[in-house]
Short mmCIF file of C-alpha atoms and ligand atoms in Angstrom, two decimals:
data_model
loop_
_atom_site.label_atom_id
_atom_site.label_comp_id
_atom_site.label_asym_id
_atom_site.label_seq_id
_atom_site.Cartn_x
_atom_site.Cartn_y
_atom_site.Cartn_z
CA UNK A 275 -22.66 -12.06 18.96
CA UNK A 276 -26.41 -12.53 19.22
CA UNK A 277 -27.93 -15.63 17.68
CA UNK A 278 -30.66 -13.81 15.74
CA UNK A 279 -28.01 -12.25 13.48
CA UNK A 280 -26.56 -14.49 10.82
CA UNK A 281 -22.99 -13.70 9.79
CA UNK A 282 -21.89 -14.11 6.18
CA UNK A 283 -18.16 -14.46 5.58
CA UNK A 284 -16.37 -13.75 2.32
CA UNK A 285 -12.70 -14.40 1.73
CA UNK A 286 -9.98 -13.60 -0.76
CA UNK A 287 -6.20 -13.48 -0.96
CA UNK A 288 -4.82 -10.00 -1.65
CA UNK A 289 -1.57 -8.26 -0.68
CA UNK A 290 -0.09 -11.70 0.01
CA UNK A 291 -2.55 -11.99 2.90
CA UNK A 292 -5.79 -13.82 3.66
CA UNK A 293 -8.64 -11.27 3.55
CA UNK A 294 -11.89 -11.85 5.41
CA UNK A 295 -15.07 -9.78 5.18
CA UNK A 296 -17.98 -10.37 7.54
CA UNK A 297 -21.43 -9.01 6.77
CA UNK A 298 -24.82 -9.50 8.36
CA UNK A 299 -26.65 -9.88 5.11
CA UNK A 300 -25.89 -12.13 2.19
CA UNK A 301 -24.42 -9.77 -0.41
CA UNK A 302 -21.98 -11.41 -2.79
CA UNK A 303 -21.97 -8.30 -5.03
CA UNK A 304 -21.00 -5.98 -2.18
CA UNK A 305 -18.26 -8.40 -1.13
CA UNK A 306 -16.75 -8.40 -4.64
CA UNK A 307 -16.88 -4.60 -4.76
CA UNK A 308 -15.01 -4.48 -1.44
CA UNK A 309 -12.35 -6.89 -2.75
CA UNK A 310 -12.03 -4.83 -5.94
CA UNK A 311 -11.52 -1.70 -3.83
CA UNK A 312 -8.73 -3.42 -1.86
CA UNK A 313 -7.20 -4.63 -5.13
CA UNK A 314 -7.19 -1.06 -6.51
CA UNK A 315 -5.28 0.20 -3.47
CA UNK A 316 -2.91 -2.76 -3.66
CA UNK A 317 -2.20 -1.89 -7.32
CA UNK A 318 -1.32 1.70 -6.31
CA UNK A 319 0.75 0.88 -3.23
CA UNK A 320 2.46 -2.47 -3.67
CA UNK A 321 6.25 -2.80 -3.78
CA UNK A 322 6.04 -6.49 -4.55
CA UNK A 323 5.58 -5.99 -8.27
CA UNK A 324 7.50 -4.04 -10.91
CA UNK A 325 4.78 -1.40 -11.26
CA UNK A 326 2.64 0.69 -8.93
CA UNK A 327 2.63 4.38 -8.08
CA UNK A 328 4.97 3.69 -5.16
CA UNK A 329 7.27 1.69 -7.45
CA UNK A 330 7.28 4.59 -9.93
CA UNK A 331 8.60 6.80 -7.12
CA UNK A 332 11.18 4.15 -6.18
CA UNK A 333 12.36 3.68 -9.77
CA UNK A 334 12.95 7.45 -10.04
CA UNK A 335 15.05 7.64 -6.83
CA UNK A 336 17.93 10.07 -7.19
CA UNK A 337 16.59 11.22 -10.56
CA UNK A 338 13.29 13.09 -10.51
CA UNK A 339 10.05 13.66 -8.56
CA UNK A 340 6.98 11.62 -9.48
CA UNK A 341 3.42 12.94 -9.28
CA UNK A 342 1.05 10.49 -7.63
CA UNK A 343 -2.67 10.34 -6.94
CA UNK A 344 -4.01 12.16 -3.89
CA UNK A 345 -4.56 9.10 -1.63
CA UNK A 346 -1.02 7.87 -2.31
CA UNK A 347 0.42 11.31 -1.57
CA UNK A 348 -1.57 11.63 1.66
CA UNK A 349 -0.56 8.17 2.83
CA UNK A 350 3.12 8.88 2.14
CA UNK A 351 2.82 12.20 3.96
CA UNK A 352 1.33 10.44 6.96
CA UNK A 353 4.01 7.72 6.85
CA UNK A 354 6.75 10.36 6.68
CA UNK A 355 5.30 12.22 9.67
CA UNK A 356 5.28 8.99 11.72
CA UNK A 357 8.87 8.35 10.65
CA UNK A 358 9.95 11.76 11.95
CA UNK A 359 8.56 11.32 15.48
CA UNK A 360 11.36 11.50 18.03
CA UNK A 361 13.22 8.16 18.17
CA UNK A 362 10.59 6.61 15.89
CA UNK A 363 10.99 2.93 15.03
CA UNK A 364 8.74 3.54 12.05
CA UNK A 365 10.52 4.41 8.82
CA UNK A 366 8.80 4.62 5.44
CA UNK A 367 12.18 4.65 3.69
CA UNK A 368 13.16 1.24 5.11
CA UNK A 369 12.61 -0.34 1.65
CA UNK A 370 16.24 -1.15 0.69
CA UNK A 371 16.69 -3.11 3.94
CA UNK A 372 13.34 -4.91 3.59
CA UNK A 373 14.27 -5.91 0.04
CA UNK A 374 17.73 -7.08 1.10
CA UNK A 375 16.57 -9.18 4.07
CA UNK A 376 13.60 -10.62 2.10
CA UNK A 377 12.01 -11.74 5.37
CA UNK A 378 8.84 -13.67 4.62
CA UNK A 379 9.85 -14.08 0.98
CA UNK A 380 11.93 -16.64 -0.91
CA UNK A 381 15.69 -16.25 -0.46
CA UNK A 382 15.72 -14.63 3.01
CA UNK A 383 19.12 -14.61 4.74
CA UNK A 384 21.20 -12.48 7.10
CA UNK A 385 23.04 -9.86 5.01
CA UNK A 386 26.71 -9.07 5.73
CA UNK A 387 27.06 -6.29 8.33
CA UNK A 388 28.86 -4.01 5.88
CA UNK A 389 25.94 -4.23 3.46
CA UNK A 390 23.44 -3.36 6.19
CA UNK A 391 25.55 -0.35 7.18
CA UNK A 392 25.70 0.82 3.57
CA UNK A 393 21.96 0.42 3.07
CA UNK A 394 21.19 2.33 6.28
CA UNK A 395 22.59 5.46 4.62
CA UNK A 396 19.81 5.39 2.01
CA UNK A 397 16.93 4.97 4.46
CA UNK A 398 16.64 8.51 5.83
CA UNK A 399 12.97 9.64 5.97
CA UNK A 400 14.17 13.26 5.58
CA UNK A 401 15.29 12.31 2.07
CA UNK A 402 11.68 11.62 1.06
CA UNK A 403 10.82 15.02 -0.38
CA UNK A 404 7.15 15.91 -0.76
CA UNK A 405 5.82 18.71 -2.92
CA UNK A 406 2.30 19.68 -1.90
CA UNK A 407 1.53 21.78 -5.00
CA UNK A 408 2.42 19.20 -7.61
CA UNK A 409 1.49 16.24 -5.40
CA UNK A 410 4.87 14.72 -6.15
CA UNK A 411 7.33 12.61 -4.21
CA UNK A 412 11.08 12.66 -4.75
CA UNK A 413 13.59 10.26 -3.22
CA UNK A 414 16.74 12.33 -2.95
CA UNK A 415 19.29 9.50 -3.14
CA UNK A 416 19.70 6.78 -5.75
CA UNK A 417 18.70 3.36 -4.44
CA UNK A 418 16.15 4.71 -1.97
CA UNK A 419 12.83 2.84 -1.71
CA UNK A 420 9.59 3.62 0.07
CA UNK A 421 7.92 0.62 1.75
CA UNK A 422 4.39 1.13 3.10
CA UNK A 423 4.06 -2.43 4.44
CA UNK A 424 3.66 -1.20 8.02
CA UNK A 425 0.89 1.30 7.30
CA UNK A 426 -0.96 0.51 4.06
CA UNK A 427 -3.18 -2.25 5.40
CA UNK A 428 -4.40 0.05 8.15
CA UNK A 429 -5.16 2.79 5.65
CA UNK A 430 -6.99 0.36 3.36
CA UNK A 431 -9.00 -1.14 6.25
CA UNK A 432 -10.29 2.37 7.03
CA UNK A 433 -11.24 2.93 3.38
CA UNK A 434 -13.18 -0.38 3.40
CA UNK A 435 -15.07 0.71 6.52
CA UNK A 436 -15.91 4.07 4.89
CA UNK A 437 -17.07 2.29 1.73
CA UNK A 438 -19.31 -0.12 3.63
CA UNK A 439 -20.84 2.81 5.51
CA UNK A 440 -21.43 4.70 2.26
CA UNK A 441 -23.16 1.62 0.84
CA UNK A 442 -25.62 1.71 3.75
CA UNK A 443 -24.08 -1.18 5.67
CA UNK A 444 -24.40 -0.76 9.44
CA UNK A 445 -22.50 -3.85 10.60
CA UNK A 446 -19.35 -5.26 9.11
CA UNK A 447 -15.83 -6.43 9.80
CA UNK A 448 -12.80 -6.50 7.53
CA UNK A 449 -9.67 -8.47 8.39
CA UNK A 450 -6.67 -7.74 6.19
CA UNK A 451 -4.38 -10.46 7.49
CA UNK A 452 -4.28 -9.35 11.13
CA UNK A 453 -5.41 -5.80 10.51
CA UNK A 454 -9.05 -5.59 11.59
CA UNK A 455 -11.50 -2.73 11.24
CA UNK A 456 -15.12 -2.93 12.37
CA UNK A 457 -18.24 -0.99 11.49
CA UNK A 458 -20.97 -0.73 14.08
CA UNK A 459 -21.53 -3.22 16.83
CA UNK A 460 -23.51 -6.45 16.82
CA UNK A 461 -25.26 -7.27 20.11
CA UNK A 462 -22.50 -8.05 22.61
CA UNK A 463 -19.82 -6.46 20.41
CA UNK A 464 -17.28 -7.97 18.05
CA UNK A 465 -15.08 -10.70 19.50
CA UNK A 466 -11.53 -10.65 18.22
CA UNK A 467 -9.02 -13.29 19.25
CA UNK A 468 -5.55 -12.45 20.56
CA UNK A 469 -3.29 -15.03 18.98
CA UNK A 470 -0.78 -17.05 20.91
CA UNK A 471 2.65 -16.41 19.37
CA UNK A 472 4.24 -19.29 17.45
CA UNK A 473 1.14 -21.49 17.87
CA UNK A 474 -1.34 -22.27 15.13
CA UNK A 475 -4.92 -21.30 15.97
CA UNK A 476 -4.40 -20.97 19.72
CA UNK A 477 -5.62 -17.90 21.57
CA UNK A 478 -4.28 -16.13 24.64
CA UNK A 479 -7.51 -14.25 25.05
CA UNK A 480 -10.35 -12.44 23.39
CA UNK A 481 -11.07 -8.73 22.91
CA UNK A 482 -14.57 -7.33 22.66
CA UNK A 483 -14.84 -4.13 20.62
CA UNK A 484 -17.38 -1.84 18.99
CA UNK A 485 -16.63 0.53 16.12
CA UNK A 486 -12.91 -0.02 16.61
CA UNK A 487 -9.91 -1.28 14.81
CA UNK A 488 -7.71 -4.06 16.16
CA UNK A 489 -4.24 -4.35 14.68
CA UNK A 490 -1.70 -6.93 15.76
CA UNK A 491 1.91 -7.04 14.76
CA UNK A 492 4.03 -9.92 15.90
CA UNK A 493 7.51 -11.34 15.54
CA UNK A 494 5.86 -14.70 14.81
CA UNK A 495 4.10 -13.59 11.62
CA UNK A 496 6.99 -13.48 9.19
CA UNK A 497 10.42 -14.73 10.15
CA UNK A 498 13.19 -17.15 9.31
CA UNK A 499 15.80 -18.95 11.37
CA UNK A 500 19.52 -19.10 10.73
CA UNK A 501 22.05 -20.78 13.04
CA UNK A 502 19.39 -21.16 15.74
CA UNK A 503 18.52 -17.45 15.76
CA UNK A 504 15.17 -16.08 14.71
CA UNK A 505 14.92 -13.05 12.41
CA UNK A 506 11.48 -11.39 12.08
CA UNK A 507 10.18 -8.75 9.68
CA UNK A 508 10.01 -5.61 11.84
CA UNK A 509 13.36 -3.95 11.32
CA UNK A 510 14.99 -1.45 13.63
CA UNK A 511 15.69 1.59 11.43
CA UNK A 512 18.56 2.55 13.72
CA UNK A 513 20.49 -0.72 13.32
CA UNK A 514 19.07 -2.32 10.19
CA UNK A 515 18.45 -5.58 12.11
CA UNK A 516 15.11 -6.99 13.36
CA UNK A 517 13.95 -5.17 16.51
CA UNK A 518 15.09 -7.20 19.46
CA UNK A 519 13.31 -6.71 22.78
CA UNK A 520 11.01 -8.39 25.29
CA UNK A 521 8.02 -8.47 22.93
CA UNK A 522 6.32 -11.25 21.00
CA UNK A 523 3.44 -9.07 19.79
CA UNK A 524 1.72 -5.72 20.12
CA UNK A 525 -1.99 -5.19 19.52
CA UNK A 526 -3.46 -1.71 19.11
CA UNK A 527 -7.10 -0.82 19.64
CA UNK A 528 -7.98 2.50 18.05
CA UNK A 529 -10.71 4.24 16.11
CA UNK A 530 -8.67 4.45 12.91
CA UNK A 531 -6.84 1.38 11.70
CA UNK A 532 -4.07 3.51 10.21
CA UNK A 533 -3.22 4.65 13.76
CA UNK A 534 -3.20 1.03 14.88
CA UNK A 535 -0.81 0.08 12.10
CA UNK A 536 1.57 2.98 12.80
CA UNK A 537 1.48 2.47 16.57
CA UNK A 538 2.21 -1.25 16.49
CA UNK A 539 5.52 -0.38 14.87
CA UNK A 540 6.19 2.63 17.15
CA UNK A 541 5.50 0.56 20.26
CA UNK A 542 7.63 -2.30 19.04
CA UNK A 543 10.48 0.14 19.10
CA UNK A 544 9.63 1.48 22.57
CA UNK A 545 8.93 -1.75 24.43
CA UNK A 546 6.39 -2.11 27.26
CA UNK A 547 7.46 0.58 29.72
CA UNK A 548 8.18 3.45 27.36
CA UNK A 549 5.20 2.39 25.26
CA UNK A 550 2.71 2.60 28.15
CA UNK A 551 4.18 5.97 29.13
CA UNK A 552 3.81 7.29 25.56
CA UNK A 553 0.19 6.12 25.37
CA UNK A 554 -0.78 8.15 28.44
CA UNK A 555 -0.79 11.16 26.10
CA UNK A 556 -3.06 9.27 23.64
CA UNK A 557 -6.19 8.04 25.46
CA UNK A 558 -7.74 7.23 22.07
CA UNK A 559 -5.11 4.56 21.45
CA UNK A 560 -4.82 1.47 23.67
CA UNK A 561 -2.36 -1.39 23.50
CA UNK A 562 -1.95 -4.99 24.54
CA UNK A 563 1.68 -6.11 24.76
CA UNK A 564 2.51 -9.82 24.83
CA UNK A 565 6.00 -10.53 26.12
CA UNK A 566 8.30 -13.49 25.60
CA UNK A 567 7.85 -14.30 29.30
CA UNK A 568 4.08 -14.76 28.86
CA UNK A 569 2.96 -11.47 30.28
CA UNK A 570 0.01 -9.61 28.83
CA UNK A 571 0.31 -5.90 29.59
CA UNK A 572 -2.71 -3.70 28.87
CA UNK A 573 -1.91 0.03 28.61
CA UNK A 574 -5.52 0.95 29.41
CA UNK A 575 -8.92 -0.62 28.82
CA UNK A 576 -11.49 2.14 28.38
CA UNK A 577 -12.71 1.20 24.91
CA UNK A 578 -12.67 -2.61 24.90
CA UNK A 579 -12.85 -5.66 27.10
CA UNK A 580 -10.25 -8.39 27.40
CA UNK A 581 -10.92 -11.95 28.48
CA UNK A 582 -7.98 -14.22 29.26
CA UNK A 583 -8.37 -17.73 27.83
CA UNK A 584 -4.94 -19.20 28.55
CA UNK A 585 -4.00 -19.20 32.23
CA UNK A 586 -0.30 -19.73 31.48
CA UNK A 587 -0.31 -15.99 30.75
CA UNK A 588 -0.42 -13.27 33.44
CA UNK A 589 -2.34 -10.06 32.84
CA UNK A 590 -1.28 -6.62 34.06
CA UNK A 591 -3.90 -3.95 33.46
CA UNK A 592 -2.61 -0.37 33.77
CA UNK A 593 -6.03 1.26 33.43
CA UNK A 594 -6.30 4.17 35.86
P1 FAD B 198 3.70 -4.55 10.28
O1 FAD B 198 4.45 -4.77 11.54
O2 FAD B 198 2.60 -3.57 10.27
O3 FAD B 198 4.74 -4.08 9.17
C1 FAD B 198 5.90 -4.80 8.90
C2 FAD B 198 6.25 -4.57 7.46
O4 FAD B 198 6.58 -3.18 7.29
C3 FAD B 198 7.46 -5.35 7.01
O5 FAD B 198 7.05 -6.57 6.39
C4 FAD B 198 8.11 -4.39 6.05
O6 FAD B 198 7.47 -4.44 4.79
C5 FAD B 198 7.85 -3.04 6.66
N1 FAD B 198 8.77 -2.65 7.73
C6 FAD B 198 9.70 -3.37 8.40
N2 FAD B 198 10.30 -2.64 9.34
C7 FAD B 198 9.74 -1.40 9.28
C8 FAD B 198 9.95 -0.19 10.00
N3 FAD B 198 10.86 -0.13 10.97
N4 FAD B 198 9.22 0.88 9.65
C9 FAD B 198 8.30 0.84 8.67
N5 FAD B 198 8.07 -0.28 7.95
C10 FAD B 198 8.77 -1.39 8.26
N6 FAD B 198 3.13 -9.93 1.02
C11 FAD B 198 3.43 -10.98 0.20
O7 FAD B 198 3.89 -12.00 0.67
N7 FAD B 198 3.20 -10.88 -1.14
C12 FAD B 198 2.69 -9.77 -1.71
O8 FAD B 198 2.48 -9.70 -2.91
C13 FAD B 198 2.36 -8.66 -0.86
N8 FAD B 198 1.82 -7.52 -1.37
C14 FAD B 198 1.50 -6.48 -0.53
C15 FAD B 198 0.93 -5.33 -1.07
C16 FAD B 198 0.56 -4.27 -0.24
C17 FAD B 198 -0.06 -3.03 -0.81
C18 FAD B 198 0.78 -4.38 1.16
C19 FAD B 198 0.38 -3.28 2.10
C20 FAD B 198 1.35 -5.51 1.69
C21 FAD B 198 1.71 -6.57 0.85
N9 FAD B 198 2.30 -7.75 1.37
C22 FAD B 198 2.61 -8.80 0.54
C23 FAD B 198 2.59 -7.88 2.81
C24 FAD B 198 3.82 -7.08 3.19
O9 FAD B 198 4.95 -7.58 2.54
C25 FAD B 198 4.07 -7.10 4.70
O10 FAD B 198 4.40 -8.37 5.12
C26 FAD B 198 2.87 -6.70 5.46
O11 FAD B 198 2.42 -5.48 5.01
C27 FAD B 198 3.23 -6.69 6.91
O12 FAD B 198 2.14 -6.22 7.62
P2 FAD B 198 1.96 -6.56 9.13
O13 FAD B 198 0.74 -5.87 9.56
O14 FAD B 198 2.07 -8.03 9.31
O15 FAD B 198 3.27 -5.98 9.81
MG1 MG B 199 2.19 -1.77 11.35
#
C-alpha cells in the first residue's frame, strides 16, 4: 500500500466474529452505518437467537410456509441451488446437525452415531420448498433447520461493498471474520495474509488483490478435541461428520464474496485434485488449498499474486 494514503480502521463484533472495516478517509459516521447494515442482515439471517426471518422458517418446519423479505428469499434460493450441485458438500439444510454438534459453541461433543443417522434424514435440500410468487419458504419435514453460516457472510460482504460504492467510497475493505471483500485498489493492491493453520498470527504467505474477495475456510477456525481426535465445523452432508480429507484450509479469490463462501465449502468436499479440475470450468474463481502436509496448491493465478513467507511450505502453481 502506498505511503501517501492513510488507512483508517474501524472494528466491531457482529455475527460472533471480529469485523474490520478499512477506509482511506476518516469517517466514523460511515463506519457506523456499515456496522448497522451488517447488524440488520444479521438480525434477518441469524440462527443463533430465538428470532430472525430464518428462525421463523425453522420454527414452522413441517407446518406451514413462511413469507420472508426479498434478500432472504434470494439468499436461500442461491444456497439451495449450491446444495443441489452434483455431489455438493454444501447443504443449507444442515442445521439440525450443526445444532447437535455445537462445534464452536458451549457444550460441543460427538453425538451418538444413531442420532447422526436420524438427523441426516431431515437435512435434504430438496425438502426446502420455495414459492417464488409468495416469496415463501417451507421446510417439508418437522425438525428441519436452514443454516446459512457457510454463505451469509459472503453475501453480506458483497452488500457492504455495494453500500460503500453507493456512498461514493472508492477504496475500502471489509473483513467479516475471514471473509474479505475489497472495493477498488490502493497503489500496489490490497495485501491479504494467508494464515498458518493452528498458529496464532503466523502467515504462510500473502495475497495481493484488487477489486476482489478473499474468503478462507479452515478446519482450525472452530473445532474441539475429544479422545485425541479433532472435530471441526465443516460437516459432510453425506455422513453427518466433519469433512475429513487432506486439507487444512481453502481460500477462494473471486469477484463476488458469496461465490467465495459457497466455493470454500464445495472445494472442501472435493479436495485438491477434484477441486482444481472443477475450477477449470470457472476461470473467474481461483483457489489456494493448504494441505496437512504443508503444501500450498494454487488452482490458477490470473487475478492475484501470491508471495510465500514461510519456506516450510511448498507451492504448486497450476496456472496454465
Ligand atoms: P464456512 O466454512 O463458510 O461455514 C461453516 C459454517 O456453515 C458452520 O459453522 C455451519 O454453521 C455451517 N455448515 C457446516 N457444514 C456445512 C455444510 N456442509 N454446508 C453448509 N453449511 C455448513 N457465531 C457465534 O459464535 N455466535 C453468533 O452469535 C453468531 N451469529 C452469526 C450470525 C450470522 C448471520 C452468521 C452468518 C454467522 C454467525 N456466527 C455466529 C458464525 C457462524 O456460527 C459460523 O461459525 C460462521 O458463519 C462460519 O463461517 P466460516 O466462514 O468460518 O465457515
Ligand atoms: Mg463458506
